[in-house]
Amino acid sequence: MLVELTVENLLLIEHAQLRLAPGLNILTGETGAGKTVLAHALDLLLGGRARTGIVRPRAPEVYVEGIFELPEHLREELGERLPARAREEGEIVLARRVGADGRTRAYIGGRSATVAELRDVAMRLISFYGQHEHHRLTLAGGQLAILDARCGPEQAARLRACAAAHDETVRLRGELAQREELARARDLELELLRHELAEIDAAAIEEAEYERLRGARERLRRLDALCGAAAGAHRALAPEAAEELGALALLGAGVASLESAGGVDERLDGLCERLRGVSVEAEDLAGELRDYAEGLIEQDGSLEEVEERLAACERLVRKHGGTIAALLEHAARARERAAALESAEHELARAQSELAAAQAELQAHAGELREVREREAPRLARAVREQLAALAMAEADFEVALSAMEPGPSGADAVELMIAPNRGVPAGPLREIASGGELSRVMLAVIVAGAGEDAKAAGSRGRGRRDPRTDVPATVVFDEIDAGIGGHTARAVGERLRALARERQVICITHLPQIASLGERHFAVVKDAAADPARATVAELHEPEVVSELVRMLGGEEGDGGALRHARELRRAA
């Protein structure tokens, strides 16, 4: 239960402190006085978005604080997430600060927290139904959520499992689409890769061979010059003509001359030995020059052969990177890609199999959800019809229609709330048929029906105890949910709110005297337009003041005896 609400510097409200009671708490005021400011304050406590411009002019920040009684089951459920004092005393303080610069801070039990953490705790303590909340009934997703909320806490687990299966199905569909695209391009690309690899493999080129061939080409292109140079050097050493005297003959003669004086002077003997070595080296060199000239063509082959081999290699090099290293790297990538393409058929079959399994799992989860929904839909319809009868819609027929759809995160069911406001009129979708006032009453009927189910469940478990898995927040806030109704219907709505207040603390922001007269505690918002800036104050009303406020709400002026009598009758009837 919300024990106390404090609001500072929020729009029109400079400071307000409300001490709330169990049962039905009423909040009224002139249009524009600032009633919805308090609704916004509660929304901030629920982790709602802080809109720009909400800080009162010349104030540093907005501050909203709520003191809540903490039910035993929530103390156990939240455990260490709560301050020790809150666990011990059974009371918790939630707060929110919003600076003029837009920065926001949240607090749980005096400790700093994230807005998400504040929201998680607050939503277990309070439910908020704003001015346009009943329009959620016209949305397909909202209607499905209403039905699922009636299906118990296990339905939330089923929904999570179904959403996970749907996510996996979507992922596998994407993977399968990629595999199918790969398979379509597989043949053409694989043929190209195989052709390229065949060319590269046929060339069988390596870096060392490539460099050798380039050297051979240069030698063969200058073959005549090389042969001429070697032959000329050979002739200088050992000419073929007998009449020519070559270097070898001259060296031989020199050695013979030195040998003729051998054994006399050691130094000369040494010089003779060195000359003999030169003669031997020259003879070897002459033989190598002869062999070089004779073997040049045999060593490198023909220039035509070398040019042809190099042309094939250089074409591949130019085509695939400009170097032998780039060519070999391209070949490695091509082999890897070809292997992937060759295995594409197997991967496609695997992806198809996995997708089929995931779709089967999704269908199974959707089937579990449908089974529970089909069981609960007529119960919800019956409970809402009972509540509508008490809300001046006794002739109305209400149904919860289920239809099949493609499986999604929430299963394979579409929910349509159907209503026939008057007897003899065919039922149609709520969003097409119901007026604004009827939507408000249907919304209230759904809420009260849900609370009634929870109360029955609580009673079956023992007085004063509720199951934390099925309990809804103990405080329910309605911000002008009575829009679009009046007269006896308004009184009927008030009675339903009061019935709900027997099980929950209800805070109702209303403009209808029929509803306001039923409150157990009444607060009025008054705007002082003469202040600069304009200021709204919130005051708790006592009995004479409640009657005066009802007179104002009835449109009566001060001293209007008829309005005063009507107001007193409303209070007596309450």
XYZ file of N, CA, C and O in Angstrom, residues 219 222-223 225-227 229-231 286-297 299:
88
model
N 69.773 -14.765 -70.218
C 70.964 -15.404 -70.813
C 70.712 -15.801 -72.258
O 71.569 -15.618 -73.127
N 70.835 -13.097 -74.840
C 72.196 -12.613 -75.160
C 73.152 -13.791 -75.368
O 74.340 -13.729 -75.039
N 72.582 -14.847 -75.921
C 73.347 -16.086 -76.089
C 74.600 -15.871 -76.951
O 75.708 -16.335 -76.606
N 76.360 -13.193 -77.554
C 77.384 -12.400 -76.860
C 78.090 -13.224 -75.806
O 79.323 -13.158 -75.652
N 77.303 -14.043 -75.072
C 77.908 -14.879 -74.024
C 78.847 -15.911 -74.627
O 79.960 -16.151 -74.127
N 78.393 -16.560 -75.710
C 79.225 -17.590 -76.362
C 80.498 -16.967 -76.947
O 81.604 -17.532 -76.846
N 82.004 -14.238 -75.925
C 82.931 -13.842 -74.856
C 83.677 -15.053 -74.320
O 84.899 -15.005 -74.101
N 82.989 -16.166 -74.128
C 83.631 -17.378 -73.595
C 84.631 -17.940 -74.598
O 85.739 -18.372 -74.230
N 84.254 -17.927 -75.907
C 85.154 -18.481 -76.936
C 86.417 -17.628 -77.077
O 87.535 -18.136 -77.240
N 90.495 -22.625 -68.889
C 90.278 -22.802 -70.323
C 89.270 -23.918 -70.578
O 88.398 -23.807 -71.453
N 89.373 -25.006 -69.786
C 88.417 -26.102 -69.958
C 86.991 -25.665 -69.599
O 86.027 -26.022 -70.278
N 86.855 -24.898 -68.490
C 85.513 -24.447 -68.088
C 84.923 -23.483 -69.107
O 83.716 -23.505 -69.373
N 85.753 -22.615 -69.677
C 85.254 -21.700 -70.708
C 84.765 -22.469 -71.914
O 83.738 -22.123 -72.520
N 85.491 -23.505 -72.262
C 85.058 -24.333 -73.391
C 83.729 -25.018 -73.079
O 82.797 -25.023 -73.895
N 83.667 -25.602 -71.858
C 82.416 -26.290 -71.464
C 81.242 -25.313 -71.385
O 80.106 -25.630 -71.735
N 81.478 -24.088 -70.858
C 80.421 -23.065 -70.735
C 79.853 -22.744 -72.097
O 78.631 -22.712 -72.288
N 80.755 -22.502 -73.065
C 80.294 -22.139 -74.403
C 79.539 -23.280 -75.053
O 78.523 -23.070 -75.720
N 80.044 -24.512 -74.850
C 79.383 -25.662 -75.479
C 78.060 -26.016 -74.788
O 77.133 -26.510 -75.420
N 77.954 -25.738 -73.421
C 76.753 -26.178 -72.680
C 75.715 -25.112 -72.445
O 74.709 -25.338 -71.754
N 75.928 -23.904 -72.985
C 74.998 -22.812 -72.698
C 73.587 -23.125 -73.190
O 72.599 -22.927 -72.483
N 73.477 -23.633 -74.378
C 72.144 -23.961 -74.925
C 71.546 -25.150 -74.179
O 70.352 -25.179 -73.867
N 72.011 -25.968 -71.114
C 71.657 -25.607 -69.729
C 70.255 -24.990 -69.642
O 69.458 -25.341 -68.778
